[in-house]
Amino acid sequence: MFEITPINVAIIIGIALVLILIFRASASENRTEYSEDMTNEQLKNLVYSLAKTLKENGEEDTRLRKRVQDLQYSDGLMREQTKFLTANINKTTSVL
């Protein structure tokens, strides 16, 4: 009859995931048609707000990229200083 094996459990989970993905895909199709109900002024405001958000995100992205670059530079300096100090310590403590 039907035995509970890892393969059967994987098949059942796979079928469940496929059904969930199909349900979500059909639900997302219904959400994209709301723009027909909006007036031109509402659409214009929506486009302006999205453009403003896009510009702000671009500026924030640029700022964060600069910050990452600065942190990487600082990390490089710290590594060089550590390497220099370690070399000096090894030089002064080595017995020849």
Tab-separated table of N, CA and C in Angstrom:
chain	number	residue	atom	x	y	z
A	1	MET	N	0.843	-1.180	0.000
A	1	MET	CA	0.000	0.000	0.000
A	1	MET	C	0.889	1.244	0.000
A	2	PHE	N	0.730	2.129	0.951
A	2	PHE	CA	1.502	3.375	1.008
A	2	PHE	C	2.414	3.341	2.222
A	3	GLU	N	3.705	3.398	1.955
A	3	GLU	CA	4.680	3.423	3.041
A	3	GLU	C	5.254	4.816	3.184
A	4	ILE	N	5.566	5.167	4.405
A	4	ILE	CA	6.178	6.473	4.655
A	4	ILE	C	7.689	6.305	4.539
A	5	THR	N	8.197	6.762	3.410
A	5	THR	CA	9.639	6.727	3.169
A	5	THR	C	10.101	8.151	2.892
A	6	PRO	N	11.379	8.419	2.998
A	6	PRO	CA	11.866	9.776	2.725
A	6	PRO	C	11.521	10.253	1.313
A	7	ILE	N	11.511	9.347	0.349
A	7	ILE	CA	11.181	9.737	-1.023
A	7	ILE	C	9.721	10.164	-1.111
A	8	ASN	N	8.835	9.415	-0.482
A	8	ASN	CA	7.411	9.766	-0.506
A	8	ASN	C	7.159	11.100	0.196
A	9	VAL	N	7.834	11.325	1.298
A	9	VAL	CA	7.691	12.596	2.020
A	9	VAL	C	8.185	13.747	1.146
A	10	ALA	N	9.301	13.553	0.444
A	10	ALA	CA	9.829	14.595	-0.440
A	10	ALA	C	8.865	14.874	-1.585
A	11	ILE	N	8.247	13.844	-2.124
A	11	ILE	CA	7.274	14.030	-3.205
A	11	ILE	C	6.071	14.818	-2.714
A	12	ILE	N	5.580	14.508	-1.544
A	12	ILE	CA	4.421	15.213	-0.982
A	12	ILE	C	4.765	16.680	-0.721
A	13	ILE	N	5.939	16.929	-0.174
A	13	ILE	CA	6.362	18.312	0.079
A	13	ILE	C	6.512	19.065	-1.238
A	14	GLY	N	7.068	18.404	-2.255
A	14	GLY	CA	7.219	19.039	-3.568
A	14	GLY	C	5.879	19.400	-4.180
A	15	ILE	N	4.913	18.504	-4.101
A	15	ILE	CA	3.571	18.780	-4.628
A	15	ILE	C	2.947	19.948	-3.880
A	16	ALA	N	3.111	19.987	-2.552
A	16	ALA	CA	2.550	21.085	-1.765
A	16	ALA	C	3.179	22.419	-2.159
A	17	LEU	N	4.495	22.438	-2.378
A	17	LEU	CA	5.166	23.677	-2.775
A	17	LEU	C	4.701	24.153	-4.151
A	18	VAL	N	4.521	23.229	-5.077
A	18	VAL	CA	4.037	23.597	-6.407
A	18	VAL	C	2.643	24.205	-6.312
A	19	LEU	N	1.779	23.605	-5.508
A	19	LEU	CA	0.422	24.143	-5.336
A	19	LEU	C	0.447	25.537	-4.713
A	20	ILE	N	1.322	25.745	-3.741
A	20	ILE	CA	1.431	27.066	-3.107
A	20	ILE	C	1.927	28.098	-4.108
A	21	LEU	N	2.925	27.741	-4.920
A	21	LEU	CA	3.439	28.671	-5.925
A	21	LEU	C	2.383	29.009	-6.972
A	22	ILE	N	1.597	28.040	-7.382
A	22	ILE	CA	0.524	28.297	-8.354
A	22	ILE	C	-0.509	29.229	-7.745
A	23	PHE	N	-0.856	29.015	-6.482
A	23	PHE	CA	-1.837	29.875	-5.816
A	23	PHE	C	-1.323	31.302	-5.698
A	24	ARG	N	-0.056	31.459	-5.323
A	24	ARG	CA	0.505	32.816	-5.197
A	24	ARG	C	0.606	33.518	-6.546
A	25	ALA	N	0.912	32.784	-7.591
A	25	ALA	CA	1.014	33.385	-8.925
A	25	ALA	C	-0.348	33.899	-9.377
A	26	SER	N	-1.388	33.142	-9.112
A	26	SER	CA	-2.723	33.600	-9.509
A	26	SER	C	-3.170	34.777	-8.656
A	27	ALA	N	-2.755	34.825	-7.401
A	27	ALA	CA	-3.133	35.937	-6.530
A	27	ALA	C	-2.396	37.212	-6.945
A	28	SER	N	-1.132	37.097	-7.388
A	28	SER	CA	-0.381	38.295	-7.775
A	28	SER	C	-0.909	38.874	-9.078
A	29	GLU	N	-1.483	38.069	-9.962
A	29	GLU	CA	-2.064	38.573	-11.207
A	29	GLU	C	-3.251	39.484	-10.917
A	30	ASN	N	-3.975	39.197	-9.870
A	30	ASN	CA	-5.137	40.014	-9.522
A	30	ASN	C	-4.727	41.377	-8.983
A	31	ARG	N	-3.556	41.479	-8.357
A	31	ARG	CA	-3.126	42.732	-7.757
A	31	ARG	C	-2.601	43.728	-8.782
A	32	THR	N	-2.148	43.279	-9.916
A	32	THR	CA	-1.527	44.186	-10.879
A	32	THR	C	-2.537	44.986	-11.679
A	33	GLU	N	-3.803	44.682	-11.616
A	33	GLU	CA	-4.803	45.343	-12.441
A	33	GLU	C	-5.475	46.525	-11.745
A	34	TYR	N	-4.977	46.948	-10.587
A	34	TYR	CA	-5.635	48.026	-9.859
A	34	TYR	C	-5.380	49.395	-10.474
A	35	SER	N	-4.394	49.524	-11.348
A	35	SER	CA	-4.069	50.827	-11.899
A	35	SER	C	-5.180	51.364	-12.797
A	36	GLU	N	-6.043	50.500	-13.304
A	36	GLU	CA	-7.150	50.958	-14.140
A	36	GLU	C	-8.168	51.748	-13.327
A	37	ASP	N	-8.220	51.503	-12.036
A	37	ASP	CA	-9.180	52.182	-11.169
A	37	ASP	C	-8.689	53.545	-10.712
A	38	MET	N	-7.426	53.887	-10.976
A	38	MET	CA	-6.862	55.144	-10.502
A	38	MET	C	-7.036	56.236	-11.558
A	39	THR	N	-7.168	57.465	-11.074
A	39	THR	CA	-7.267	58.591	-11.996
A	39	THR	C	-5.869	58.982	-12.464
A	40	ASN	N	-5.827	59.834	-13.474
A	40	ASN	CA	-4.531	60.273	-13.996
A	40	ASN	C	-3.731	61.023	-12.936
A	41	GLU	N	-4.407	61.815	-12.125
A	41	GLU	CA	-3.717	62.566	-11.072
A	41	GLU	C	-3.129	61.622	-10.034
A	42	GLN	N	-3.863	60.584	-9.671
A	42	GLN	CA	-3.348	59.610	-8.712
A	42	GLN	C	-2.158	58.852	-9.294
A	43	LEU	N	-2.254	58.510	-10.577
A	43	LEU	CA	-1.126	57.831	-11.219
A	43	LEU	C	0.098	58.735	-11.289
A	44	LYS	N	-0.136	60.031	-11.564
A	44	LYS	CA	0.971	60.985	-11.622
A	44	LYS	C	1.649	61.089	-10.255
A	45	ASN	N	0.847	61.173	-9.195
A	45	ASN	CA	1.405	61.247	-7.842
A	45	ASN	C	2.172	59.974	-7.498
A	46	LEU	N	1.636	58.833	-7.926
A	46	LEU	CA	2.310	57.567	-7.666
A	46	LEU	C	3.655	57.514	-8.384
A	47	VAL	N	3.691	57.950	-9.628
A	47	VAL	CA	4.941	57.951	-10.388
A	47	VAL	C	5.946	58.897	-9.752
A	48	TYR	N	5.511	60.087	-9.329
A	48	TYR	CA	6.426	61.032	-8.678
A	48	TYR	C	6.975	60.468	-7.377
A	49	SER	N	6.103	59.827	-6.591
A	49	SER	CA	6.575	59.269	-5.319
A	49	SER	C	7.550	58.120	-5.565
A	50	LEU	N	7.275	57.306	-6.592
A	50	LEU	CA	8.198	56.212	-6.906
A	50	LEU	C	9.530	56.746	-7.423
A	51	ALA	N	9.490	57.822	-8.230
A	51	ALA	CA	10.720	58.427	-8.726
A	51	ALA	C	11.535	59.016	-7.575
A	52	LYS	N	10.842	59.649	-6.627
A	52	LYS	CA	11.525	60.220	-5.462
A	52	LYS	C	12.166	59.111	-4.629
A	53	THR	N	11.438	58.028	-4.424
A	53	THR	CA	11.976	56.906	-3.664
A	53	THR	C	13.171	56.298	-4.376
A	54	LEU	N	13.074	56.179	-5.700
A	54	LEU	CA	14.184	55.637	-6.478
A	54	LEU	C	15.419	56.530	-6.368
A	55	LYS	N	15.218	57.841	-6.416
A	55	LYS	CA	16.337	58.768	-6.284
A	55	LYS	C	16.957	58.675	-4.895
A	56	GLU	N	16.110	58.618	-3.857
A	56	GLU	CA	16.614	58.510	-2.486
A	56	GLU	C	17.382	57.206	-2.291
A	57	ASN	N	16.866	56.122	-2.864
A	57	ASN	CA	17.560	54.836	-2.744
A	57	ASN	C	18.896	54.869	-3.471
A	58	GLY	N	18.942	55.545	-4.613
A	58	GLY	CA	20.212	55.679	-5.334
A	58	GLY	C	21.228	56.461	-4.536
A	59	GLU	N	20.779	57.551	-3.909
A	59	GLU	CA	21.681	58.355	-3.076
A	59	GLU	C	22.167	57.557	-1.873
A	60	GLU	N	21.254	56.806	-1.255
A	60	GLU	CA	21.640	55.998	-0.104
A	60	GLU	C	22.606	54.892	-0.528
A	61	ASP	N	22.365	54.313	-1.701
A	61	ASP	CA	23.257	53.285	-2.218
A	61	ASP	C	24.657	53.851	-2.436
A	62	THR	N	24.735	55.042	-3.010
A	62	THR	CA	26.030	55.690	-3.232
A	62	THR	C	26.726	55.966	-1.902
A	63	ARG	N	25.962	56.452	-0.932
A	63	ARG	CA	26.529	56.745	0.390
A	63	ARG	C	27.034	55.469	1.062
A	64	LEU	N	26.257	54.390	0.969
A	64	LEU	CA	26.665	53.140	1.598
A	64	LEU	C	27.864	52.519	0.890
A	65	ARG	N	27.929	52.659	-0.442
A	65	ARG	CA	29.091	52.150	-1.167
A	65	ARG	C	30.360	52.901	-0.746
A	66	LYS	N	30.242	54.218	-0.555
A	66	LYS	CA	31.372	55.026	-0.097
A	66	LYS	C	31.794	54.596	1.304
A	67	ARG	N	30.808	54.325	2.151
A	67	ARG	CA	31.110	53.903	3.517
A	67	ARG	C	31.821	52.552	3.525
A	68	VAL	N	31.355	51.618	2.694
A	68	VAL	CA	32.012	50.313	2.600
A	68	VAL	C	33.437	50.477	2.096
A	69	GLN	N	33.617	51.347	1.107
A	69	GLN	CA	34.953	51.591	0.565
A	69	GLN	C	35.870	52.157	1.645
A	70	ASP	N	35.363	53.097	2.437
A	70	ASP	CA	36.161	53.668	3.523
A	70	ASP	C	36.512	52.619	4.576
A	71	LEU	N	35.550	51.767	4.906
A	71	LEU	CA	35.814	50.721	5.895
A	71	LEU	C	36.836	49.712	5.379
A	72	GLN	N	36.772	49.382	4.101
A	72	GLN	CA	37.754	48.465	3.534
A	72	GLN	C	39.150	49.097	3.536
A	73	TYR	N	39.217	50.384	3.231
A	73	TYR	CA	40.504	51.092	3.268
A	73	TYR	C	41.059	51.101	4.693
A	74	SER	N	40.197	51.385	5.667
A	74	SER	CA	40.611	51.404	7.068
A	74	SER	C	41.095	50.024	7.502
A	75	ASP	N	40.382	48.988	7.075
A	75	ASP	CA	40.788	47.627	7.408
A	75	ASP	C	42.153	47.308	6.808
A	76	GLY	N	42.386	47.757	5.587
A	76	GLY	CA	43.688	47.542	4.952
A	76	GLY	C	44.809	48.224	5.721
A	77	LEU	N	44.544	49.461	6.172
A	77	LEU	CA	45.553	50.168	6.970
A	77	LEU	C	45.844	49.438	8.274
A	78	MET	N	44.807	48.958	8.934
A	78	MET	CA	44.993	48.242	10.193
A	78	MET	C	45.801	46.964	9.977
A	79	ARG	N	45.525	46.271	8.879
A	79	ARG	CA	46.287	45.050	8.589
A	79	ARG	C	47.761	45.362	8.343
A	80	GLU	N	48.028	46.439	7.607
A	80	GLU	CA	49.421	46.821	7.352
A	80	GLU	C	50.121	47.205	8.642
A	81	GLN	N	49.433	47.956	9.512
A	81	GLN	CA	50.028	48.338	10.791
A	81	GLN	C	50.298	47.112	11.645
A	82	THR	N	49.358	46.178	11.658
A	82	THR	CA	49.543	44.956	12.437
A	82	THR	C	50.721	44.154	11.906
A	83	LYS	N	50.824	44.066	10.588
A	83	LYS	CA	51.934	43.339	9.976
A	83	LYS	C	53.272	44.004	10.332
A	84	PHE	N	53.308	45.340	10.274
A	84	PHE	CA	54.526	46.081	10.598
A	84	PHE	C	54.916	45.861	12.055
A	85	LEU	N	53.935	45.992	12.968
A	85	LEU	CA	54.225	45.819	14.394
A	85	LEU	C	54.634	44.393	14.717
A	86	THR	N	53.985	43.436	14.090
A	86	THR	CA	54.357	42.038	14.321
A	86	THR	C	55.772	41.778	13.845
A	87	ALA	N	56.141	42.334	12.710
A	87	ALA	CA	57.500	42.153	12.202
A	87	ALA	C	58.512	42.780	13.149
A	88	ASN	N	58.185	43.974	13.686
A	88	ASN	CA	59.105	44.625	14.624
A	88	ASN	C	59.234	43.842	15.916
A	89	ILE	N	58.134	43.320	16.405
A	89	ILE	CA	58.193	42.517	17.641
A	89	ILE	C	58.997	41.262	17.412
A	90	ASN	N	58.759	40.608	16.282
A	90	ASN	CA	59.526	39.390	15.997
A	90	ASN	C	61.007	39.691	15.847
A	91	LYS	N	61.311	40.844	15.296
A	91	LYS	CA	62.733	41.230	15.108
A	91	LYS	C	63.399	41.496	16.446
A	92	THR	N	62.693	42.180	17.355
A	92	THR	CA	63.325	42.531	18.631
A	92	THR	C	63.347	41.374	19.609
A	93	THR	N	62.439	40.413	19.474
A	93	THR	CA	62.412	39.318	20.427
A	93	THR	C	63.158	38.093	19.944
A	94	SER	N	63.553	38.085	18.695
A	94	SER	CA	64.261	36.893	18.204
A	94	SER	C	65.670	36.902	18.737
A	95	VAL	N	66.121	35.720	19.080
A	95	VAL	CA	67.458	35.553	19.630
A	95	VAL	C	68.337	35.002	18.528
A	96	LEU	N	69.380	35.732	18.243
A	96	LEU	CA	70.313	35.284	17.199
A	96	LEU	C	71.601	34.859	17.796
